[in-house]
Short mmCIF file of C-alpha atoms and ligand atoms in Angstrom, two decimals:
data_model
loop_
_atom_site.label_atom_id
_atom_site.label_comp_id
_atom_site.label_asym_id
_atom_site.label_seq_id
_atom_site.Cartn_x
_atom_site.Cartn_y
_atom_site.Cartn_z
CA MET A 22 0.01 0.00 0.01
CA LYS A 23 1.06 3.69 -0.46
CA ALA A 24 1.83 5.66 2.78
CA VAL A 25 3.35 8.97 3.72
CA VAL A 26 6.58 8.27 5.44
CA TRP A 27 8.97 10.71 7.46
CA ASN A 28 12.33 10.62 5.96
CA ARG A 29 14.15 13.47 7.70
CA ILE A 30 13.66 17.02 8.49
CA THR A 31 11.32 18.62 5.90
CA ASP A 32 11.37 15.47 3.92
CA VAL A 33 8.40 13.30 3.88
CA ARG A 34 7.78 10.83 1.07
CA VAL A 35 5.04 8.69 -0.51
CA GLU A 36 6.29 5.05 -0.45
CA GLU A 37 5.14 1.59 -1.04
CA VAL A 38 4.95 -0.10 2.45
CA PRO A 39 3.69 -3.41 3.81
CA ASP A 40 -0.16 -3.41 4.09
CA ALA A 41 -1.68 -2.61 7.45
CA LYS A 42 -3.18 -5.79 9.08
CA ILE A 43 -4.65 -6.92 12.22
CA LEU A 44 -2.14 -7.53 15.00
CA GLN A 45 -4.33 -7.67 18.10
CA GLN A 46 -7.70 -9.25 18.44
CA SER A 47 -9.25 -5.89 19.26
CA ASP A 48 -7.92 -4.10 16.10
CA VAL A 49 -9.77 -3.15 12.91
CA VAL A 50 -8.21 -2.11 9.66
CA ILE A 51 -9.65 0.89 7.81
CA LYS A 52 -9.34 1.89 4.23
CA MET A 53 -8.47 5.70 4.58
CA THR A 54 -10.87 7.97 2.70
CA ALA A 55 -9.79 11.26 4.07
CA ALA A 56 -7.06 12.74 6.11
CA THR A 57 -5.85 16.05 7.08
CA ILE A 58 -2.35 17.62 7.97
CA CYS A 59 -2.32 19.20 11.42
CA GLY A 60 -0.30 21.89 12.88
CA SER A 61 1.30 19.16 15.03
CA ASP A 62 2.41 17.41 11.95
CA LEU A 63 4.62 20.34 11.25
CA HIS A 64 6.48 19.70 14.47
CA LEU A 65 7.39 16.35 13.03
CA TYR A 66 8.06 17.79 9.57
CA ASP A 67 10.37 20.30 11.04
CA GLY A 68 12.11 17.93 13.17
CA TYR A 69 11.09 19.23 16.76
CA VAL A 70 9.71 15.92 17.94
CA PRO A 71 12.18 13.52 19.21
CA SER A 72 12.13 9.79 18.49
CA MET A 73 11.10 9.83 14.83
CA THR A 74 12.80 7.40 12.53
CA PRO A 75 12.99 7.31 8.66
CA GLY A 76 10.07 5.26 7.33
CA ASP A 77 7.63 6.07 10.15
CA ILE A 78 4.13 6.43 8.62
CA ILE A 79 2.77 9.80 9.92
CA GLY A 80 -0.74 11.36 10.24
CA HIS A 81 -3.24 11.46 13.25
CA GLU A 82 -6.37 13.04 11.69
CA PHE A 83 -8.07 10.68 9.47
CA MET A 84 -11.14 8.57 8.77
CA GLY A 85 -12.25 5.71 6.67
CA GLU A 86 -14.07 2.56 5.93
CA VAL A 87 -13.64 -0.71 8.07
CA VAL A 88 -12.24 -3.43 5.85
CA GLU A 89 -11.17 -5.95 8.40
CA VAL A 90 -12.30 -6.70 11.89
CA GLY A 91 -10.44 -8.43 14.67
CA PRO A 92 -12.23 -11.35 16.52
CA ASP A 93 -12.72 -9.26 19.79
CA VAL A 94 -14.27 -6.25 18.27
CA THR A 95 -18.00 -5.96 18.86
CA LYS A 96 -18.96 -2.40 17.69
CA PHE A 97 -17.93 -2.61 13.93
CA LYS A 98 -18.33 -4.51 10.84
CA VAL A 99 -16.76 -4.53 7.49
CA GLY A 100 -18.21 -1.45 5.52
CA ASP A 101 -18.78 0.68 8.42
CA ARG A 102 -17.74 4.42 7.90
CA VAL A 103 -15.72 5.59 10.98
CA ILE A 104 -13.98 8.68 12.38
CA VAL A 105 -10.80 7.54 14.14
CA PRO A 106 -9.65 9.79 17.04
CA SER A 107 -6.04 10.64 16.99
CA VAL A 108 -5.62 9.44 20.77
CA ILE A 109 -5.32 5.71 21.30
CA ALA A 110 -6.89 4.70 24.47
CA CYS A 111 -7.49 1.28 26.19
CA GLY A 112 -10.85 2.27 27.82
CA GLN A 113 -10.00 0.13 30.89
CA CYS A 114 -7.34 1.95 32.97
CA TRP A 115 -8.21 4.47 35.84
CA TYR A 116 -7.60 7.43 33.40
CA CYS A 117 -9.90 5.95 30.68
CA GLN A 118 -12.51 5.06 33.29
CA HIS A 119 -12.46 8.82 34.43
CA GLY A 120 -12.77 10.19 31.02
CA ARG A 121 -9.20 11.25 30.69
CA PHE A 122 -8.46 9.23 27.56
CA SER A 123 -5.36 11.13 26.40
CA LEU A 124 -3.72 10.07 29.70
CA CYS A 125 -4.32 6.42 29.17
CA ASP A 126 -1.81 4.46 31.00
CA ASN A 127 -1.82 1.40 28.66
CA THR A 128 -1.47 2.28 24.97
CA ASN A 129 2.14 3.70 24.83
CA PRO A 130 4.59 0.76 24.66
CA ASN A 131 7.42 3.28 24.83
CA ALA A 132 6.16 5.02 27.97
CA LYS A 133 9.71 5.22 29.31
CA ILE A 134 10.65 7.92 26.81
CA ALA A 135 7.76 10.01 27.92
CA GLU A 136 8.29 9.20 31.69
CA ALA A 137 11.91 10.54 31.27
CA MET A 138 10.46 13.79 29.83
CA TYR A 139 7.32 14.24 31.93
CA GLY A 140 7.53 11.86 34.97
CA TYR A 141 4.55 9.87 33.50
CA SER A 142 3.51 8.83 29.93
CA GLY A 143 0.26 9.90 28.38
CA ALA A 144 -1.70 7.85 25.74
CA ALA A 145 -0.27 7.00 22.26
CA ILE A 146 -1.15 9.05 19.37
CA PHE A 147 -1.31 7.76 15.77
CA GLY A 148 1.64 8.53 13.56
CA TYR A 149 3.30 10.71 16.08
CA SER A 150 6.77 9.54 16.86
CA HIS A 151 7.96 6.57 18.99
CA ALA A 152 7.68 8.66 22.21
CA PHE A 153 4.03 8.62 21.43
CA GLY A 154 3.93 4.85 20.88
CA GLY A 155 5.26 4.36 17.51
CA TYR A 156 1.94 3.51 15.92
CA ALA A 157 1.67 3.81 12.13
CA GLY A 158 -0.37 6.88 11.26
CA GLY A 159 -3.27 7.66 8.98
CA PHE A 160 -1.69 9.17 5.85
CA ALA A 161 -1.89 5.70 4.21
CA GLU A 162 -4.21 3.74 2.04
CA TYR A 163 -4.92 1.45 4.92
CA VAL A 164 -4.54 1.93 8.64
CA ARG A 165 -4.49 -0.50 11.58
CA VAL A 166 -6.66 0.78 14.39
CA PRO A 167 -6.10 -0.73 17.87
CA TYR A 168 -8.64 -0.70 20.66
CA ALA A 169 -11.33 -0.39 17.97
CA ASP A 170 -14.20 -0.68 20.43
CA VAL A 171 -12.86 2.30 22.40
CA GLY A 172 -11.77 4.83 19.81
CA PRO A 173 -13.59 5.06 16.45
CA ILE A 174 -17.23 6.02 16.01
CA LEU A 175 -19.64 5.64 13.22
CA VAL A 176 -20.20 8.49 10.73
CA PRO A 177 -23.83 9.22 10.25
CA ASP A 178 -24.83 8.84 6.55
CA SER A 179 -25.95 12.43 6.25
CA LEU A 180 -22.31 13.72 6.64
CA THR A 181 -19.65 13.96 3.88
CA ASP A 182 -16.02 13.07 4.79
CA GLU A 183 -15.05 16.52 4.99
CA GLN A 184 -17.74 17.37 7.62
CA ALA A 185 -16.90 14.36 9.77
CA LEU A 186 -12.98 14.37 9.38
CA PHE A 187 -12.24 17.16 11.76
CA VAL A 188 -14.05 15.52 14.57
CA SER A 189 -11.04 13.12 14.67
CA ASP A 190 -8.85 15.85 16.25
CA ALA A 191 -8.91 19.48 15.31
CA PHE A 192 -12.53 20.01 16.43
CA PRO A 193 -12.37 18.32 19.77
CA THR A 194 -8.98 19.94 20.43
CA GLY A 195 -10.70 23.33 19.90
CA TRP A 196 -13.77 22.21 21.78
CA GLN A 197 -11.58 21.08 24.81
CA ALA A 198 -9.70 24.39 24.74
CA ALA A 199 -12.94 26.18 25.18
CA TYR A 200 -14.10 23.75 27.85
CA PHE A 201 -10.87 24.01 29.78
CA ALA A 202 -11.17 27.87 29.52
CA ASP A 203 -14.34 27.35 31.77
CA ILE A 204 -16.46 29.82 29.62
CA LYS A 205 -19.55 31.10 31.25
CA PRO A 206 -22.47 32.69 29.48
CA GLY A 207 -21.67 36.46 28.62
CA ASP A 208 -17.80 35.87 28.79
CA VAL A 209 -15.38 37.60 26.58
CA VAL A 210 -12.83 35.19 25.17
CA ALA A 211 -9.59 35.92 23.37
CA VAL A 212 -8.16 33.24 21.13
CA TRP A 213 -4.54 33.40 19.87
CA GLY A 214 -4.21 31.66 16.54
CA ALA A 215 -6.98 31.26 13.97
CA GLY A 216 -5.84 28.08 12.35
CA ALA A 217 -8.30 25.20 12.45
CA VAL A 218 -7.90 24.51 16.18
CA GLY A 219 -8.26 28.27 17.00
CA LEU A 220 -11.29 28.51 14.69
CA PHE A 221 -12.90 25.42 16.21
CA ALA A 222 -12.20 26.99 19.66
CA ILE A 223 -13.93 30.19 18.57
CA ALA A 224 -17.04 28.27 17.41
CA SER A 225 -16.95 26.18 20.66
CA ALA A 226 -16.70 29.15 22.87
CA PHE A 227 -19.88 30.58 21.11
CA MET A 228 -21.52 27.47 21.50
CA MET A 229 -20.74 27.35 25.30
CA GLY A 230 -22.38 30.95 25.65
CA ALA A 231 -19.48 33.27 25.17
CA ASP A 232 -20.83 36.86 24.40
CA ASP A 233 -17.75 38.10 22.55
CA VAL A 234 -14.73 36.36 21.10
CA ILE A 235 -11.72 38.22 19.79
CA ALA A 236 -9.37 36.21 17.45
CA ILE A 237 -5.68 37.13 17.09
CA ASP A 238 -3.66 36.24 14.00
CA ARG A 239 -1.65 37.75 11.25
CA PHE A 240 -3.14 35.97 8.18
CA SER A 241 -6.12 37.97 6.74
CA ASP A 242 -7.76 34.86 5.19
CA ARG A 243 -7.79 33.09 8.67
CA LEU A 244 -9.12 36.29 10.30
CA ASP A 245 -11.90 36.46 7.66
CA LYS A 246 -12.94 32.89 8.74
CA ALA A 247 -12.97 33.90 12.32
CA ARG A 248 -15.22 36.95 11.57
CA GLN A 249 -17.55 34.52 9.77
CA LEU A 250 -17.90 32.54 13.09
CA GLY A 251 -18.91 35.89 14.66
CA ALA A 252 -15.59 36.90 16.29
CA ARG A 253 -13.94 40.30 16.34
CA THR A 254 -10.37 40.16 15.11
CA ILE A 255 -6.92 41.68 15.85
CA ASN A 256 -4.30 41.43 13.04
CA TYR A 257 -1.25 41.79 15.32
CA GLU A 258 1.06 42.58 12.51
CA GLU A 259 -1.03 45.44 11.53
CA ILE A 260 -1.39 46.93 15.05
CA ASN A 261 2.31 46.26 15.85
CA GLN A 262 3.25 48.45 12.93
CA GLN A 263 1.27 51.18 14.61
CA GLY A 264 3.04 50.67 17.85
CA VAL A 265 -0.03 48.97 19.50
CA THR A 266 0.67 45.77 21.46
CA ILE A 267 -1.93 42.91 21.63
CA VAL A 268 -2.38 43.47 25.43
CA SER A 269 -3.31 47.08 24.91
CA ALA A 270 -5.49 46.29 22.00
CA LEU A 271 -7.38 43.65 24.14
CA LYS A 272 -7.70 46.14 26.89
CA GLU A 273 -9.12 48.71 24.58
CA MET A 274 -11.67 46.23 23.15
CA THR A 275 -12.73 45.09 26.59
CA ALA A 276 -13.23 48.54 28.25
CA GLY A 277 -10.09 48.17 30.13
CA ARG A 278 -10.92 44.92 32.06
CA GLY A 279 -9.37 42.30 29.67
CA PRO A 280 -10.80 39.16 28.23
CA ASP A 281 -12.30 36.75 30.88
CA ARG A 282 -10.80 33.83 29.17
CA ALA A 283 -7.66 33.41 27.00
CA ILE A 284 -7.07 30.48 24.74
CA ASP A 285 -3.63 29.65 23.28
CA ALA A 286 -4.21 27.78 20.11
CA VAL A 287 -0.59 28.55 18.80
CA GLY A 288 1.83 26.73 20.94
CA MET A 289 5.41 26.79 19.81
CA GLU A 290 7.55 25.25 17.24
CA ALA A 291 10.47 24.60 19.45
CA HIS A 292 10.70 22.69 22.57
CA GLY A 293 13.11 21.45 25.17
CA THR A 294 12.43 18.25 26.92
CA GLY A 295 12.90 16.62 30.38
CA PHE A 296 14.04 17.83 33.72
CA GLY A 297 17.43 17.83 35.43
CA ALA A 298 19.64 15.07 34.25
CA ASN A 299 17.17 13.93 31.77
CA ILE A 300 17.78 17.02 29.51
CA ASP A 301 21.19 15.99 28.24
CA ARG A 302 20.36 12.37 27.67
CA VAL A 303 17.32 13.19 25.68
CA LYS A 304 19.20 15.98 23.85
CA GLN A 305 21.80 13.45 22.70
CA ALA A 306 18.89 11.44 20.97
CA THR A 307 16.96 14.37 19.42
CA ARG A 308 17.13 17.57 17.40
CA LEU A 309 16.36 20.25 19.81
CA ALA A 310 16.03 24.00 19.18
CA GLU A 311 17.73 26.33 21.49
CA LEU A 312 14.69 28.26 22.51
CA ASP A 313 11.11 27.66 23.27
CA ARG A 314 8.85 30.36 22.19
CA PRO A 315 6.06 30.90 24.58
CA TYR A 316 5.29 34.41 23.17
CA VAL A 317 1.55 33.69 23.03
CA LEU A 318 1.38 32.14 26.48
CA ARG A 319 3.14 35.15 27.98
CA GLN A 320 0.74 37.58 26.22
CA ALA A 321 -2.29 35.52 27.21
CA ILE A 322 -1.21 35.51 30.89
CA GLN A 323 -0.60 39.36 30.65
CA ALA A 324 -3.77 40.13 28.83
CA VAL A 325 -6.35 38.01 30.62
CA ARG A 326 -8.38 39.89 33.31
CA LYS A 327 -7.60 39.28 36.94
CA GLY A 328 -9.01 35.99 38.22
CA GLY A 329 -9.53 34.81 34.49
CA THR A 330 -8.55 31.57 32.92
CA VAL A 331 -5.83 30.68 30.43
CA SER A 332 -6.38 27.45 28.43
CA ILE A 333 -3.58 26.04 26.43
CA SER A 334 -4.30 23.79 23.42
CA GLY A 335 -1.30 24.65 21.30
CA VAL A 336 1.56 22.11 21.65
CA TYR A 337 4.15 22.73 24.24
CA ALA A 338 6.57 19.90 24.61
CA GLY A 339 9.04 20.90 26.97
CA LEU A 340 10.60 23.75 28.97
CA VAL A 341 9.89 27.46 28.62
CA ASP A 342 11.87 30.52 29.64
CA LYS A 343 10.63 33.58 31.41
CA MET A 344 7.29 32.18 32.33
CA PRO A 345 5.40 35.23 34.07
CA LEU A 346 4.62 33.26 37.36
CA GLY A 347 4.23 36.57 39.11
CA ALA A 348 1.39 37.47 36.94
CA ILE A 349 -0.35 33.96 37.52
CA VAL A 350 -0.09 34.43 41.31
CA ASN A 351 -0.77 38.08 41.65
CA LYS A 352 -3.70 38.14 39.25
CA SER A 353 -5.13 34.80 40.71
CA LEU A 354 -5.22 33.07 37.30
CA HIS A 355 -6.29 29.56 36.35
CA LEU A 356 -4.00 27.80 33.95
CA ARG A 357 -5.03 24.65 32.18
CA GLY A 358 -3.79 22.52 29.28
CA GLY A 359 -3.78 19.16 27.91
CA GLN A 360 -3.93 16.70 25.00
CA MET A 361 -7.48 16.16 23.88
CA HIS A 362 -9.63 13.57 25.44
CA ALA A 363 -11.14 12.57 22.14
CA GLN A 364 -13.24 9.75 23.04
CA ARG A 365 -15.02 11.95 25.76
CA TYR A 366 -16.36 14.37 23.17
CA LEU A 367 -16.75 12.53 19.91
CA LYS A 368 -20.40 11.48 20.09
CA ASP A 369 -21.49 14.85 21.29
CA LEU A 370 -19.55 16.72 18.60
CA VAL A 371 -20.78 14.35 15.80
CA LYS A 372 -24.16 15.11 17.01
CA ARG A 373 -23.61 18.87 16.80
CA VAL A 374 -22.31 18.52 13.19
CA GLU A 375 -25.43 16.37 12.34
CA ASN A 376 -27.71 18.95 13.83
CA GLY A 377 -26.10 21.60 11.74
CA GLU A 378 -24.74 23.49 14.68
CA ILE A 379 -21.46 23.67 12.80
CA ASP A 380 -19.93 22.54 9.45
CA PRO A 381 -16.42 21.77 10.08
CA SER A 382 -15.49 21.53 6.43
CA PHE A 383 -15.39 25.42 6.39
CA VAL A 384 -11.55 25.14 7.35
CA VAL A 385 -10.72 23.01 4.18
CA THR A 386 -8.95 25.17 1.49
CA HIS A 387 -7.05 22.46 -0.38
CA ARG A 388 -8.17 18.93 -1.47
CA LEU A 389 -5.07 16.99 -2.72
CA SER A 390 -4.11 13.43 -3.34
CA LEU A 391 -2.30 11.29 -0.86
CA GLU A 392 0.50 11.26 -3.39
CA ASP A 393 0.69 15.04 -3.16
CA ALA A 394 1.55 14.93 0.58
CA PRO A 395 5.05 16.27 0.10
CA GLN A 396 3.77 19.30 -1.60
CA ALA A 397 0.84 19.57 0.79
CA PHE A 398 3.28 19.69 3.74
CA GLU A 399 5.07 22.67 2.09
CA THR A 400 1.81 24.37 1.14
CA PHE A 401 0.50 23.96 4.76
CA LYS A 402 3.86 25.09 6.27
CA LYS A 403 4.00 28.26 4.06
CA LYS A 404 0.25 28.71 4.52
CA HIS A 405 -0.34 29.08 0.69
CA GLY A 406 0.23 26.96 -2.25
CA PRO A 407 -1.27 25.11 -5.10
CA ASN A 408 -4.85 23.82 -4.60
CA GLU A 409 -6.61 20.98 -6.49
CA HIS A 410 -6.81 23.24 -9.62
CA GLY A 411 -3.06 24.13 -9.41
CA GLU A 412 -4.01 27.78 -8.27
CA ASP A 413 -2.01 29.35 -5.53
CA CYS A 414 -4.17 30.22 -2.64
CA PRO A 415 -4.06 30.71 1.17
CA CYS A 416 -4.06 27.52 2.97
CA CYS A 417 -5.96 26.82 6.23
CA ARG A 418 -6.28 22.89 6.00
CA VAL A 419 -5.36 20.37 3.37
CA VAL A 420 -7.53 17.29 3.02
CA LEU A 421 -5.66 14.33 1.63
CA LYS A 422 -7.62 11.83 -0.47
CA PRO A 423 -6.14 8.56 -1.65
CA HIS A 424 -8.33 8.42 -4.92
CA LEU A 425 -7.55 11.95 -6.15
CA LYS A 426 -5.36 12.74 -9.03
CA LYS A 427 -2.01 14.29 -8.43
CA ILE A 428 -1.95 18.11 -8.97
CA GLU A 429 0.38 19.75 -11.38
CA SER A 430 2.12 22.87 -10.38
CA LYS A 431 5.21 24.81 -11.15
CA GLN A 432 6.94 23.68 -7.94
CA GLY A 433 6.79 20.13 -9.01
CA PRO A 434 4.41 18.00 -7.02
CA GLY A 435 5.44 15.33 -4.87
CA LYS A 436 9.06 16.24 -4.87
CA PRO A 437 10.62 16.22 -1.40
CA VAL A 438 12.21 19.63 -0.38
CA GLU A 439 15.92 19.44 -0.25
CA VAL A 440 17.51 20.96 2.78
CA ASN A 441 21.10 21.62 3.76
CA ALA A 442 21.02 19.51 6.81
ZN1 LIG B 515 -3.95 17.17 15.15
ZN1 LIG B 516 -6.52 3.59 29.30
#
């Protein structure tokens, strides 16, 4: 079968690999019908996630049709159309029993790597490095899905693939960001980052009763989408040119009080790992950037009103410098973050899509073939590039579909980008 494999930094390739197959009795194998590149995939692409090896199949946001069913699986049969959550959870451990699926104790066979970094390991994630379990990802024609009775859910017939796909990861991540922000009816919510997760956080904040949402980004096409959801917007590049900071702009827009809730849907593309003696050991085995870049987090902590909540959904993997702990203590802030507990939200979110409360496909700007993945990664990273018609346009999300034809563009589709590494 064809699959997108990580080769090295900024080099992903479409290769012929052995077919996905049932390995445990509780597995299913699905034929992937749609997948999407996530911001977190760029951390793999840019080499900031430790423990990737050449040939690893990547991708954690995907859906498809069940083609093979393990003997212990009770919920699915061949032909079922399913959304597969990015997080792999066992359903049995203390964390799963308490709805904290992304903290599952049992699905990461390489827990020791994560334990060295964090003290304890969370759940495994599809296609997201050996530190996160080393499971083959969803950017492939076929995908093995373990713990099938716990993770995937059926897609209602009324939903298209593009409407259902984002329930696998980006929508519940945005939903949880809003949920962790503890939004109360009437709140003013500031959201940093108007990529797919930020946009879903904005939509979720409104669904949870927020009165006013302010989106912060520098890409006008993304801010347009935020406005279509009902948000007010700040283009921080524009205001910075006028000498205005985000913090002062937010104060101005909230009558001096500041937003009640702040959501960081950006994270950082650089991370350190581990504590104390672990740092050097992990450093040896990984490519680490020199600096973490928690700019957004610092701004959010500063801008949120006294007694407010800061919710972190952007990826932070390691250590950060200059954390304004003084502001957290002296403003009585609540700070919350986490990988998304997919299995806890999926049914509710599918129902909301089915009811027409939201159509997640509004984030899709590019529809490309699985074979276009190398080009798609470049497009997603640069935030613009050739769409399915070969036209260069702003990119919010790329959907990869195995059966589409490869695009033709001047940049040469499918060619891995060469770097001086
Ligand atoms: Zn994702
Ligand atoms: Zn578990």
